mmCIF file of C-alpha atoms in Angstrom:
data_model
loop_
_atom_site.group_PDB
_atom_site.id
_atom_site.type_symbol
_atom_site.label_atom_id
_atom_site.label_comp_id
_atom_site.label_asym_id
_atom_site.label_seq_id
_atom_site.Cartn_x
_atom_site.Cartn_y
_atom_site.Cartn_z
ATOM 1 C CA UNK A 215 -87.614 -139.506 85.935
ATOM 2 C CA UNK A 216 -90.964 -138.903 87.043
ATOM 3 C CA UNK A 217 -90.673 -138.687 90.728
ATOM 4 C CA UNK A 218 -89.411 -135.422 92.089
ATOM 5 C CA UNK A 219 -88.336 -134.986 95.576
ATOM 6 C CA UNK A 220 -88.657 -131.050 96.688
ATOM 7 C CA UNK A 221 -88.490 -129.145 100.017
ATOM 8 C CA UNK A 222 -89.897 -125.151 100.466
ATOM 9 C CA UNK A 223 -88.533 -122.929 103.111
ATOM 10 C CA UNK A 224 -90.555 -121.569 105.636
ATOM 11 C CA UNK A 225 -90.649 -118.507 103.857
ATOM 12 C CA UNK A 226 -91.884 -119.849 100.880
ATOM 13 C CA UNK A 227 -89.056 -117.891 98.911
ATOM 14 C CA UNK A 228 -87.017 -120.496 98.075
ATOM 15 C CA UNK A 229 -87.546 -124.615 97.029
ATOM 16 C CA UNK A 230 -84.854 -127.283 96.515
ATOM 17 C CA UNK A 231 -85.959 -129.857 93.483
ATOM 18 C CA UNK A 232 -83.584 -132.865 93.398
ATOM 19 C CA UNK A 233 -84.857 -136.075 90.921
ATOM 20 C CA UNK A 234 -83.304 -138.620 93.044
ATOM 21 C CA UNK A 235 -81.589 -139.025 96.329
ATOM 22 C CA UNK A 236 -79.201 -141.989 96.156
ATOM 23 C CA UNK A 237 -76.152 -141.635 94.102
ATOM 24 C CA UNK A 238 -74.166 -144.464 93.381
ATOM 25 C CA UNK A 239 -70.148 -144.279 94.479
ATOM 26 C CA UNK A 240 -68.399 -146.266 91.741
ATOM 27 C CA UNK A 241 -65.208 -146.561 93.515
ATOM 28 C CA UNK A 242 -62.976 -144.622 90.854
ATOM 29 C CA UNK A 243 -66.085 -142.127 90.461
ATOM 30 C CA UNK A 244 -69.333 -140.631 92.399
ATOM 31 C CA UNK A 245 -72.563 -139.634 90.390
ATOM 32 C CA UNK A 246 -72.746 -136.047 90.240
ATOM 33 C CA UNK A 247 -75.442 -134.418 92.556
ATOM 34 C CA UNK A 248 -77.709 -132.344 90.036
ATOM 35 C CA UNK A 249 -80.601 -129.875 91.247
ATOM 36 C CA UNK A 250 -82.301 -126.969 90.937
ATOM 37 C CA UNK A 251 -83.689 -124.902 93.282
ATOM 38 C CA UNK A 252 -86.865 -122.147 92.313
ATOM 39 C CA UNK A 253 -86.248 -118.514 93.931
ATOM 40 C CA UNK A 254 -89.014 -115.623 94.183
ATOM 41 C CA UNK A 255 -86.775 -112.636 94.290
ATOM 42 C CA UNK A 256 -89.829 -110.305 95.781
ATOM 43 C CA UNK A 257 -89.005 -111.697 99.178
ATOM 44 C CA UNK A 258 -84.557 -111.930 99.399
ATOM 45 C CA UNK A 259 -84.799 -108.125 100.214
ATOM 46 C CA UNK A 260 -81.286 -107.794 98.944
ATOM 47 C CA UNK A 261 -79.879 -110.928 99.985
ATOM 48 C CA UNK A 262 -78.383 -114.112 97.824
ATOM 49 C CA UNK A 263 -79.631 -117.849 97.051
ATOM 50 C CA UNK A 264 -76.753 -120.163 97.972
ATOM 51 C CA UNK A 265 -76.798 -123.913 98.134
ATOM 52 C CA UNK A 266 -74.541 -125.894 99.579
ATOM 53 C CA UNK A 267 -73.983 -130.138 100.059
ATOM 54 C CA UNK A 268 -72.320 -131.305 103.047
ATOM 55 C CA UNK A 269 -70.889 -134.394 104.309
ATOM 56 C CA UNK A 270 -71.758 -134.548 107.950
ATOM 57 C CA UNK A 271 -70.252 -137.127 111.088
ATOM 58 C CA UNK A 272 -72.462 -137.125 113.944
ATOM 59 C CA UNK A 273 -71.399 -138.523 116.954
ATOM 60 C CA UNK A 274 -73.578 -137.763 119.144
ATOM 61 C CA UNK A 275 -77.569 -138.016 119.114
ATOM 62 C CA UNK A 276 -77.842 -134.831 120.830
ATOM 63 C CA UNK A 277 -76.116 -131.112 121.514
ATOM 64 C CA UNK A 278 -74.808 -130.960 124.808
ATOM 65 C CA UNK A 279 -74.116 -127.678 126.409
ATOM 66 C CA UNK A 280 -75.005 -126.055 123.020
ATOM 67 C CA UNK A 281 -72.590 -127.917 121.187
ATOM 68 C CA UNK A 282 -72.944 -129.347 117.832
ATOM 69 C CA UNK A 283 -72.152 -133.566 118.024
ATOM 70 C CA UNK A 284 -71.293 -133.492 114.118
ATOM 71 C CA UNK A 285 -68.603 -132.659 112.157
ATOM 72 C CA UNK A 286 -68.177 -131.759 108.447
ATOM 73 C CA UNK A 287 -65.886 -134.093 106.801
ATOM 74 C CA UNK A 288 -66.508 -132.511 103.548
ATOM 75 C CA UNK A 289 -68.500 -129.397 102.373
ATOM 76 C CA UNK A 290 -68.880 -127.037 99.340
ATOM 77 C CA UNK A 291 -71.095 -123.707 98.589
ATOM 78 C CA UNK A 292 -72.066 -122.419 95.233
ATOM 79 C CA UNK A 293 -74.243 -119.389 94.706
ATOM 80 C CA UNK A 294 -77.214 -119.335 92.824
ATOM 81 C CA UNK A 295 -78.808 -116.317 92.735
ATOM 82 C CA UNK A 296 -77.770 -113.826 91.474
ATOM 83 C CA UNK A 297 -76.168 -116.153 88.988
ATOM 84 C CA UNK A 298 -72.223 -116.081 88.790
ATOM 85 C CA UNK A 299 -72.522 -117.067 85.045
ATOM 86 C CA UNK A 300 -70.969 -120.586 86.269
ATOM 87 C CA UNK A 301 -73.943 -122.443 85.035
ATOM 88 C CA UNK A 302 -74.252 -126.248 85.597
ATOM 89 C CA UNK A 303 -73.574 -128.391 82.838
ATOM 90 C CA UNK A 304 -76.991 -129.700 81.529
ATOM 91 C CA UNK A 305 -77.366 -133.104 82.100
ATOM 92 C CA UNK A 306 -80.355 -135.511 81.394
ATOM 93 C CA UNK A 307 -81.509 -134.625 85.245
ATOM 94 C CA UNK A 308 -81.307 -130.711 85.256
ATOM 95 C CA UNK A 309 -83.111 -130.329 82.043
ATOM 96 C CA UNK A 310 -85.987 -132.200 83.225
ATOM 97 C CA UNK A 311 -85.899 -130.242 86.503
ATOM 98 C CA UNK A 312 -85.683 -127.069 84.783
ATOM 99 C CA UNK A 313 -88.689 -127.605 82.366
ATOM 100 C CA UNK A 314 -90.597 -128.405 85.396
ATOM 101 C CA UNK A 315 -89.965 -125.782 87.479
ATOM 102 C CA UNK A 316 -89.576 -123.509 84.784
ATOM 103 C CA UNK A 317 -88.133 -120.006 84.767
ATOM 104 C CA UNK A 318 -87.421 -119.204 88.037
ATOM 105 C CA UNK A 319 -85.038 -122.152 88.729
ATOM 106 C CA UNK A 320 -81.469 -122.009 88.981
ATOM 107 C CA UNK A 321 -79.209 -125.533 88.418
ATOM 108 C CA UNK A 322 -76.587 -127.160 90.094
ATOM 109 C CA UNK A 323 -74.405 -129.552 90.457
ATOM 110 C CA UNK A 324 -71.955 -130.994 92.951
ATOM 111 C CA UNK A 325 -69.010 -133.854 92.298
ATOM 112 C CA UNK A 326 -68.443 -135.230 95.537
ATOM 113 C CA UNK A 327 -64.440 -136.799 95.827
ATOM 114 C CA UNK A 328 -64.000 -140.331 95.821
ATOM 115 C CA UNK A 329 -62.562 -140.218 99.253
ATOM 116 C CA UNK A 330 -65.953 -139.609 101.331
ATOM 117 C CA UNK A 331 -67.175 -142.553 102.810
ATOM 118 C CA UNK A 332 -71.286 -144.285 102.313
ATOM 119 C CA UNK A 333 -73.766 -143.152 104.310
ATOM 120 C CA UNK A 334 -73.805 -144.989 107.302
ATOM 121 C CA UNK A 335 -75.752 -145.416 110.475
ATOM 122 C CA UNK A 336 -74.858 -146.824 113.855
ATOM 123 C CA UNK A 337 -77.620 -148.899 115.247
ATOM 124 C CA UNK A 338 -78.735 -146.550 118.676
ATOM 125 C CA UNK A 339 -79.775 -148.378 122.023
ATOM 126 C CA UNK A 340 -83.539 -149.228 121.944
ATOM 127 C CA UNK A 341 -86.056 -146.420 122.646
ATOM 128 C CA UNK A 342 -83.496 -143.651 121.836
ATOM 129 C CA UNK A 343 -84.973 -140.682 120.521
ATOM 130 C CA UNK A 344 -83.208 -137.953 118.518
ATOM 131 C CA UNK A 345 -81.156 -138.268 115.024
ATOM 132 C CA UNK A 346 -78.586 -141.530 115.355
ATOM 133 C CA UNK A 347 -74.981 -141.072 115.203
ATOM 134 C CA UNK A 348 -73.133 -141.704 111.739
ATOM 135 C CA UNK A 349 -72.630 -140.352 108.332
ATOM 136 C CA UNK A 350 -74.834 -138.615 106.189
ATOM 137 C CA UNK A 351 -75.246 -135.989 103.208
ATOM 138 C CA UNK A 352 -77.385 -133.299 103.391
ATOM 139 C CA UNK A 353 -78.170 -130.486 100.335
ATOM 140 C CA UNK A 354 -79.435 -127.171 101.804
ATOM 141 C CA UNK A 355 -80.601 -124.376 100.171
ATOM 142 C CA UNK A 356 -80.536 -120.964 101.993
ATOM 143 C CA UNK A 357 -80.699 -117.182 101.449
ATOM 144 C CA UNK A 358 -78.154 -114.954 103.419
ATOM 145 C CA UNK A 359 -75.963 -112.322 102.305
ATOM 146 C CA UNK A 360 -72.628 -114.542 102.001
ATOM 147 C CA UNK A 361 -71.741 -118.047 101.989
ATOM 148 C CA UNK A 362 -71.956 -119.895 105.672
ATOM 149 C CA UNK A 363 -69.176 -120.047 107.591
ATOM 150 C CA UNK A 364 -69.248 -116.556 108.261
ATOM 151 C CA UNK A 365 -70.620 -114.799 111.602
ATOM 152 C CA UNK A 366 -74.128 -114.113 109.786
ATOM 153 C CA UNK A 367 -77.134 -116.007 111.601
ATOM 154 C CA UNK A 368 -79.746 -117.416 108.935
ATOM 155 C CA UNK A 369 -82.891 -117.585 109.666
ATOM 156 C CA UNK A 370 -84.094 -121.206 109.765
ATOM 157 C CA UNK A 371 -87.288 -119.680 107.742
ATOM 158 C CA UNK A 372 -84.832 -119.213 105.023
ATOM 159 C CA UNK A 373 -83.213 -122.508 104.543
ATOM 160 C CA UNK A 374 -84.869 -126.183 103.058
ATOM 161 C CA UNK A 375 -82.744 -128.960 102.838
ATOM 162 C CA UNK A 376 -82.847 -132.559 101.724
ATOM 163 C CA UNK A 377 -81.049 -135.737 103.497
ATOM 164 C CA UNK A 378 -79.508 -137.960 100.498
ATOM 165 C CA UNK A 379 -77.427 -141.378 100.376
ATOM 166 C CA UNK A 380 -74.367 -142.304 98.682
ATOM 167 C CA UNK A 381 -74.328 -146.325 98.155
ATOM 168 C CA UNK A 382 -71.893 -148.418 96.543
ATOM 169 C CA UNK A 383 -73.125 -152.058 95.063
ATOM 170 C CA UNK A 384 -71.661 -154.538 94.753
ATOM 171 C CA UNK A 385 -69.571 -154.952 91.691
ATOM 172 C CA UNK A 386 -70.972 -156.905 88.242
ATOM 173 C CA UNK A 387 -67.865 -159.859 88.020
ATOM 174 C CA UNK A 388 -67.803 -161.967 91.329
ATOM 175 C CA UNK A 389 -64.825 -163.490 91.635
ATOM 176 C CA UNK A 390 -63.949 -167.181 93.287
ATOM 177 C CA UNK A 391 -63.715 -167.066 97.426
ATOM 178 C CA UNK A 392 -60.746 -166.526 99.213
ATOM 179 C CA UNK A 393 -59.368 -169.717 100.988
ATOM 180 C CA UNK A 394 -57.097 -170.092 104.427
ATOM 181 C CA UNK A 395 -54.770 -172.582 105.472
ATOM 182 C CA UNK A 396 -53.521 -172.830 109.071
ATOM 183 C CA UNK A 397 -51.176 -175.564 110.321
ATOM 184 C CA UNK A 398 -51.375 -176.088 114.313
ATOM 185 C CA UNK A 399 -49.016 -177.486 117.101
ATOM 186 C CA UNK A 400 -51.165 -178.167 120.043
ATOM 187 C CA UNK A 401 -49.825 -178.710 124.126
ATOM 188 C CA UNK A 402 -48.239 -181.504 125.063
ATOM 189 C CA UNK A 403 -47.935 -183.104 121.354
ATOM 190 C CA UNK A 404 -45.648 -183.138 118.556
ATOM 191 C CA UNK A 405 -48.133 -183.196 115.678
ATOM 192 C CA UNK A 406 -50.599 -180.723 114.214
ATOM 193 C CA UNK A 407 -54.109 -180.238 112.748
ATOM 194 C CA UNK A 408 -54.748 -178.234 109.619
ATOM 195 C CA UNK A 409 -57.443 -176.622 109.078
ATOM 196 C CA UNK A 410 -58.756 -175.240 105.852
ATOM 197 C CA UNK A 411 -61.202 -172.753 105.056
ATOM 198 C CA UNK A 412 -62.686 -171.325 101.909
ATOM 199 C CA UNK A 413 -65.519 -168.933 100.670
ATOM 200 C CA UNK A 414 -67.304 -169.908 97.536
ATOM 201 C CA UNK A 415 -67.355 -166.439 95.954
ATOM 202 C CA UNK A 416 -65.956 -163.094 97.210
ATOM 203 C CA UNK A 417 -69.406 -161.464 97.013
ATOM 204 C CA UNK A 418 -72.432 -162.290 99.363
ATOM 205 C CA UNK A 419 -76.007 -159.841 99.054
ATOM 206 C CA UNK A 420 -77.696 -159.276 102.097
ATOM 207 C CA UNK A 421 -80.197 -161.985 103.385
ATOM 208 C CA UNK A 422 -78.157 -164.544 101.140
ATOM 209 C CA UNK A 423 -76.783 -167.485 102.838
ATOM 210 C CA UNK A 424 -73.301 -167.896 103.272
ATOM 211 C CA UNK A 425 -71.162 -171.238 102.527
ATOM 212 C CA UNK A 426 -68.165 -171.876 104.194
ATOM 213 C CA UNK A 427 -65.987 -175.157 103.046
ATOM 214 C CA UNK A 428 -64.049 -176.787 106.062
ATOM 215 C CA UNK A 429 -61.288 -179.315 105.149
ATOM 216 C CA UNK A 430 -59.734 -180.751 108.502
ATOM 217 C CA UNK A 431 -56.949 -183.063 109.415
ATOM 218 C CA UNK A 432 -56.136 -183.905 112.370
ATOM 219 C CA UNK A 433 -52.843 -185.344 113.207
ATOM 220 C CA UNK A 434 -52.853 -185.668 116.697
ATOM 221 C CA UNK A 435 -54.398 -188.036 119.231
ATOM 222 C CA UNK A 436 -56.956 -185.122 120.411
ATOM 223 C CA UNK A 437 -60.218 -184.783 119.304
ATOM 224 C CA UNK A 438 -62.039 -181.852 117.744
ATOM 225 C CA UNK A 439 -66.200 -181.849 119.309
ATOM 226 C CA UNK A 440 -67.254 -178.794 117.994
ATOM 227 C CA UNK A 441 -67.181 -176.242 114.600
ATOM 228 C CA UNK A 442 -67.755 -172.720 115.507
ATOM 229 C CA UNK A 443 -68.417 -170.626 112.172
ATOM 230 C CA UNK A 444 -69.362 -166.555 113.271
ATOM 231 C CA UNK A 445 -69.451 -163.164 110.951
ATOM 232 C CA UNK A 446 -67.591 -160.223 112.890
ATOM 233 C CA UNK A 447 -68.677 -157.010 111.090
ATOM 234 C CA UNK A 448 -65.512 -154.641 111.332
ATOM 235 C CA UNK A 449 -66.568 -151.179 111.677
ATOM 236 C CA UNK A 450 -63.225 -148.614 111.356
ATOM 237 C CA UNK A 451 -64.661 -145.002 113.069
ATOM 238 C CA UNK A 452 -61.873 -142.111 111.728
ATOM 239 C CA UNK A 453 -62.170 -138.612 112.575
ATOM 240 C CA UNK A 454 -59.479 -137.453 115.263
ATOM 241 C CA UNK A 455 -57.940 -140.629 115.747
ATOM 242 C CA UNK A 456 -59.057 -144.048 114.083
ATOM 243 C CA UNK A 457 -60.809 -146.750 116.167
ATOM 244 C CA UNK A 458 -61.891 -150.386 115.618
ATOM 245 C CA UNK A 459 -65.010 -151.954 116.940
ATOM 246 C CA UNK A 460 -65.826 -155.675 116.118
ATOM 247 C CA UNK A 461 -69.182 -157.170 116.493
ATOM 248 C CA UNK A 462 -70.384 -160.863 116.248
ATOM 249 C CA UNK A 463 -73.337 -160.599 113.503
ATOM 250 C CA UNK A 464 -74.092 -164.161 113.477
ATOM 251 C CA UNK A 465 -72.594 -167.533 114.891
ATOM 252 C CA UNK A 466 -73.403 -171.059 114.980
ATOM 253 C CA UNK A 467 -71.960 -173.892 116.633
ATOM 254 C CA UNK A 468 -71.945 -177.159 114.634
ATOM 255 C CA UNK A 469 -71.504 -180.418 117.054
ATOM 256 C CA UNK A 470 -69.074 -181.981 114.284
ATOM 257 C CA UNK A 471 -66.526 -184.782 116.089
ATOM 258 C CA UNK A 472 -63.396 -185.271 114.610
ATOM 259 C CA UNK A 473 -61.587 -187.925 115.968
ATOM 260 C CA UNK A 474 -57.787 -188.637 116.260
ATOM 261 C CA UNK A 475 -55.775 -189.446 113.411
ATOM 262 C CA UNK A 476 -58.905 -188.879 111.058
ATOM 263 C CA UNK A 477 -59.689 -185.608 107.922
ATOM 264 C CA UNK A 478 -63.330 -184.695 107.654
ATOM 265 C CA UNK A 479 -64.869 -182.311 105.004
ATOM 266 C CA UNK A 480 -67.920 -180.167 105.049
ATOM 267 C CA UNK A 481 -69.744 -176.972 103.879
ATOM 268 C CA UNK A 482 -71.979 -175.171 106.259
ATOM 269 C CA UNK A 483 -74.037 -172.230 105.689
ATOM 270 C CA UNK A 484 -75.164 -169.197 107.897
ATOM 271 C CA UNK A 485 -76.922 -166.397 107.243
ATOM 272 C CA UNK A 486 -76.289 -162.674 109.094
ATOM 273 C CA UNK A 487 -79.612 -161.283 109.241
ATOM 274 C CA UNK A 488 -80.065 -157.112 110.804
ATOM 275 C CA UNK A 489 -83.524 -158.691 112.484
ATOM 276 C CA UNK A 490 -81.390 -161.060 114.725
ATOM 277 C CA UNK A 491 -79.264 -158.102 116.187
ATOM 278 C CA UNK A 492 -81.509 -155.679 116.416
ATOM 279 C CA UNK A 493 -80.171 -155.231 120.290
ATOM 280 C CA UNK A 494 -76.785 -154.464 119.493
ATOM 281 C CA UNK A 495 -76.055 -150.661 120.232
ATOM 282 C CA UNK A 496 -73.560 -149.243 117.829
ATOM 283 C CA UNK A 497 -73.861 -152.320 115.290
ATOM 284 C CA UNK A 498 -73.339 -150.163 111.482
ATOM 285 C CA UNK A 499 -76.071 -150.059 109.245
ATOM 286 C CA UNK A 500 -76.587 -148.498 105.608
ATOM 287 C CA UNK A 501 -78.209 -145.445 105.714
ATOM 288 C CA UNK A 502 -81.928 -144.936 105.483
ATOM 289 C CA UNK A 503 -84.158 -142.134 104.361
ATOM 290 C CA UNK A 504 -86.840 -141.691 106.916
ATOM 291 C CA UNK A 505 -88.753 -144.961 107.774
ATOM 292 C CA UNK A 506 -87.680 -147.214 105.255
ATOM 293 C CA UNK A 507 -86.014 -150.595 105.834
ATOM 294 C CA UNK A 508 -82.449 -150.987 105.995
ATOM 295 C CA UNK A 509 -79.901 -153.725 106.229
ATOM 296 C CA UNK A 510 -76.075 -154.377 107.791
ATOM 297 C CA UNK A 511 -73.500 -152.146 106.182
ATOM 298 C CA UNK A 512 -72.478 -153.165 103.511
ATOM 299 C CA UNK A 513 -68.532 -153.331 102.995
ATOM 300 C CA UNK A 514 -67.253 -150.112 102.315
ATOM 301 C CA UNK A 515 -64.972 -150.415 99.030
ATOM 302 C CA UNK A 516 -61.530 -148.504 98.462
ATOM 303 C CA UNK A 517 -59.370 -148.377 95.803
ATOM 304 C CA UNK A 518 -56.845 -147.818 98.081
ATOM 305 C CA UNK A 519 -54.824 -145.463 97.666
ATOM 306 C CA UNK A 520 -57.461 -142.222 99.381
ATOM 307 C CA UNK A 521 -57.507 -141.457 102.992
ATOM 308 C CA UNK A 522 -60.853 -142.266 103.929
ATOM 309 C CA UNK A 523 -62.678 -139.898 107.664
ATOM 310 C CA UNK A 524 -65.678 -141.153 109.131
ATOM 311 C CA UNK A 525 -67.265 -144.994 109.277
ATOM 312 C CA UNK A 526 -65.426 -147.473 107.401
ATOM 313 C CA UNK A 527 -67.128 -151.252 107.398
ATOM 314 C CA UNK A 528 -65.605 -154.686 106.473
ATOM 315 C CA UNK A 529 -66.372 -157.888 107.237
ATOM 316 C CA UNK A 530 -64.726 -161.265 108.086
ATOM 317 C CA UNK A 531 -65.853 -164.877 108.317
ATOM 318 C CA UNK A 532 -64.192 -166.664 111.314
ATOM 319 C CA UNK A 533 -63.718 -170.543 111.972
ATOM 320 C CA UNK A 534 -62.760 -172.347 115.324
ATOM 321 C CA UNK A 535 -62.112 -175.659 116.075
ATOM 322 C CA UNK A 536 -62.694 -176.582 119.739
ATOM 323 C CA UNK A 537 -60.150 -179.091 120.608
ATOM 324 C CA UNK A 538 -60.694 -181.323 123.572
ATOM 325 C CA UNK A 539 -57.635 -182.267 125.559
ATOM 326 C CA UNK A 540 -58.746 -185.603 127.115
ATOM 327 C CA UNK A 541 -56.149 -187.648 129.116
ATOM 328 C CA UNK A 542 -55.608 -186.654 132.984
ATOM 329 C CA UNK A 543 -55.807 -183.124 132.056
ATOM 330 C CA UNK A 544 -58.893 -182.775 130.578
ATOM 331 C CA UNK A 545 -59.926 -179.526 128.998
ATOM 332 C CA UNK A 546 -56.749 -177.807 130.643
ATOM 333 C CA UNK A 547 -54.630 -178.653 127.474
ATOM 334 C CA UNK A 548 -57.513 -178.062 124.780
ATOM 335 C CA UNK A 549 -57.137 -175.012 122.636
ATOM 336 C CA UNK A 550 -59.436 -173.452 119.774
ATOM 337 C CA UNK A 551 -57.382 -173.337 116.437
ATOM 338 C CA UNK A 552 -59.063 -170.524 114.888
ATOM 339 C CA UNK A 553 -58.699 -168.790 110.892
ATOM 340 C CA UNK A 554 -60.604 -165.832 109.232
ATOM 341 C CA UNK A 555 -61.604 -165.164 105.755
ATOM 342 C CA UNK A 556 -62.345 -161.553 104.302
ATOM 343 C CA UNK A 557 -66.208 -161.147 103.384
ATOM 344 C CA UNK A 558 -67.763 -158.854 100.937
ATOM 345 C CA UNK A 559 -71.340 -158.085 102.060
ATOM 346 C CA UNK A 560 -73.088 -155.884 99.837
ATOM 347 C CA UNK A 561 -76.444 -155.005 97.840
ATOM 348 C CA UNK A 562 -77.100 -156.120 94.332
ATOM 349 C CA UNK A 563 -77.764 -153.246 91.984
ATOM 350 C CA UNK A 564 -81.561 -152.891 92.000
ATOM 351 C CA UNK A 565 -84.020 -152.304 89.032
ATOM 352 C CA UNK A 566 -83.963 -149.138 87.895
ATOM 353 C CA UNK A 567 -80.268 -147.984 89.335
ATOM 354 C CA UNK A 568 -77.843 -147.249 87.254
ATOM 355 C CA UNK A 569 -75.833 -150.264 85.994
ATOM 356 C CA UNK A 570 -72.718 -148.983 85.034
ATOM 357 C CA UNK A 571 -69.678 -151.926 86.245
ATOM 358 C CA UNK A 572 -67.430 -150.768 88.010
ATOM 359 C CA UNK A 573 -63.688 -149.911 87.385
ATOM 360 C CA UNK A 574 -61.756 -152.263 86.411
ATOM 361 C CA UNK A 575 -59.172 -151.440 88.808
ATOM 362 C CA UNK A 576 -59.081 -154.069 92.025
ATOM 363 C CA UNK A 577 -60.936 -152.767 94.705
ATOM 364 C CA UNK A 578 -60.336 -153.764 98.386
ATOM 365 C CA UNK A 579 -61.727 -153.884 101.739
ATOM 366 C CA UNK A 580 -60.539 -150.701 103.538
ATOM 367 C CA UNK A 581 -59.594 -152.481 106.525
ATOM 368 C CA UNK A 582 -56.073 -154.681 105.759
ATOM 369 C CA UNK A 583 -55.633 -158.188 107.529
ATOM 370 C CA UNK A 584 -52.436 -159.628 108.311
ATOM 371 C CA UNK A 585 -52.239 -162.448 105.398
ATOM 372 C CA UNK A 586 -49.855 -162.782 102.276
ATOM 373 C CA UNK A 587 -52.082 -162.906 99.259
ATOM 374 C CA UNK A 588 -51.336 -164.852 96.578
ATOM 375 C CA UNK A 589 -53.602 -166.435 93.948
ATOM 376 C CA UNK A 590 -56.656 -165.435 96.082
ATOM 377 C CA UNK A 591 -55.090 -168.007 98.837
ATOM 378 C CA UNK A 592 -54.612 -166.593 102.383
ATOM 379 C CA UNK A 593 -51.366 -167.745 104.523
ATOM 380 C CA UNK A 594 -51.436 -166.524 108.052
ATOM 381 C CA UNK A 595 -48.512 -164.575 108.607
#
């Protein structure tokens, strides 16, 4: 705990101490948001410390007209000084905060619901200027007379606030892929082609590549020339209404030929990479604090059962088989026969981070695809 992260108002009356600024969303539980923040009294004139943590949606890189383009999914005040004799519990965190700040400092300590989603940012157009659009968390100490929300204008000299993340990683126990089976009538024939497809474990890290298995058998007198395999990151915006926006993160094309009447079985392996889409506007990215390097988003997890506002991510492996008509009409009777997979995409827990596994409860994606699941095997509906 030797690395303190603090921000002074312009006043100087007034300084936010926090120990860390990523806290780790367990699913079933969110690490509590501990700080303290040092007041000089000489210069409130009468007035009160407050602090406050806020989850913030911004949609928009920019006011327009004077209008905010955020919105506060979640936010809660506590007062500081003078103290309300509600004192923070003392964890591990605030007690080394306090003995280095010393006497002037005043704990808290915030326990953010497990309904709030990561922090989140969507990838702006190239040479954009201004704060991107997405989720983030913000603590922000301020001195005013009551709580904000009310019509009392605070003096930005008077405020210091600190941008932190909430992360999730990706659970301890990986679990065996999930597997798809599609059966398919083409035109102008009476037999089928199945197609098979399964993931070799339910959890992929970022950067890691990522094997597909592809069973075929094909039935019919067509022949398959090519194997498409593509990611499709899913990214679910709620706020007023709830909209879905699908983006290809990475796709190959594999000149496989299947002929008629033959099976053929293969794994590939592709990799989605953030420095191979670094063009695509709105693409969802984790959060970053300042200049640091980020990645995709990872897959937001749920236990399912909360009502999740603001930028919800999943992701899905997809699998086409381009089918050649041949005879007279050519191409006109080929058709794709296509399946998806759910994909977990997610960061390891690094060095250092808190290790604790996470509930034991089954988590899910928070976006639901139209399959029956049953002993991790996937039947299209």
């Amino acid at each position: 705990m030797s690395k303190v992260f603090k921000k002074t108002s312009g006043s100087g009356h007034i300084t936010l101490y926090l120990g860390k600024r990523d806290f780790v969303d367990y699913v079933d539980s969110v690490e509590a948001v501990d700080g303290v923040i040092k007041v000089d009294p000489s210069g409130l004139n009468g007035r009160n410390v407050f602090v406050c943590l806020a989850c913030t949606f911004r949609y928009g890189s920019e006011d327009i007209i004077g209008l905010p383009m955020r919105r506060n999914i979640w936010i809660q005040h506590l007062q500081l000084y003078p103290s309300t004799g509600e004192n923070a519990t003392k964890s591990p965190m605030l007690e080394f905060l306090l003995k280095k700040v010393g006497k002037q400092g005043y704990p808290f300590s915030f326990q953010l619901p497990t309904n709030l989603p990561c922090s989140v940012a969507l990838q702006p157009v190239p040479n954009s200027t201004g704060k991107t659009c997405g989720v983030e968390y913000e603590v922000k100490g301020y001195i005013s007379h009551t709580a904000l929300g009310t019509d009392e204008v605070i003096d930005k000299q008077d405020t210091c606030h600190l941008i932190i993340r909430k992360i999730q990683f990706a659970p301890v126990n990986n679990r065996p892929g999930f597997k798809v089976h599609i059966s398919k009538q083409l035109m102008m024939t009476d037999k089928t082609v199945h197609l098979e497809a399964s993931l070799e474990k339910e959890i992929y890290y970022h950067g890691d590549p990522i094997t597909v298995n592809i069973k075929i058998n094909n039935e019919t007198t067509k022949v398959v020339k090519k194997i498409k395999v593509s990611i499709e990151q899913l990214t679910n915006v709620v706020l007023y209404s709830s909209d879905t926006y699908i983006k290809t993160v990475c796709s190959e094309e594999f000149g496989e030929t299947i002929n008629a009447n033959s099976t053929f079985e293969r794994s590939f392996q592709i990799t989605p990479l953030l420095a191979n889409n670094r063009d695509k506007w709105g693409l969802a990215v984790d959060g970053c604090l300042k200049d640091e390097e980020t990645h995709l988003a990872s897959t937001t997890l749920s236990q399912g059962d909360n009502e999740m506002q603001g930028i919800l991510v999943s992701y899905q492996v997809k699998v086409s088989l381009v089918v050649c008509g041949g005879g007279l009409l050519g191409g006109l009777t080929g058709r794709d026969v296509t399946v998806e997979l759910p994909l977990t995409l997610m960061s390891p827990v690094s060095a250092g981070k808190n290790s604790k596994v996470l509930s034991e409860k089954r988590w899910i994606n928070v976006l639901n695809y139209e399959y029956l699941l049953k002993d991790k095997e996937l039947h299209i509906l």
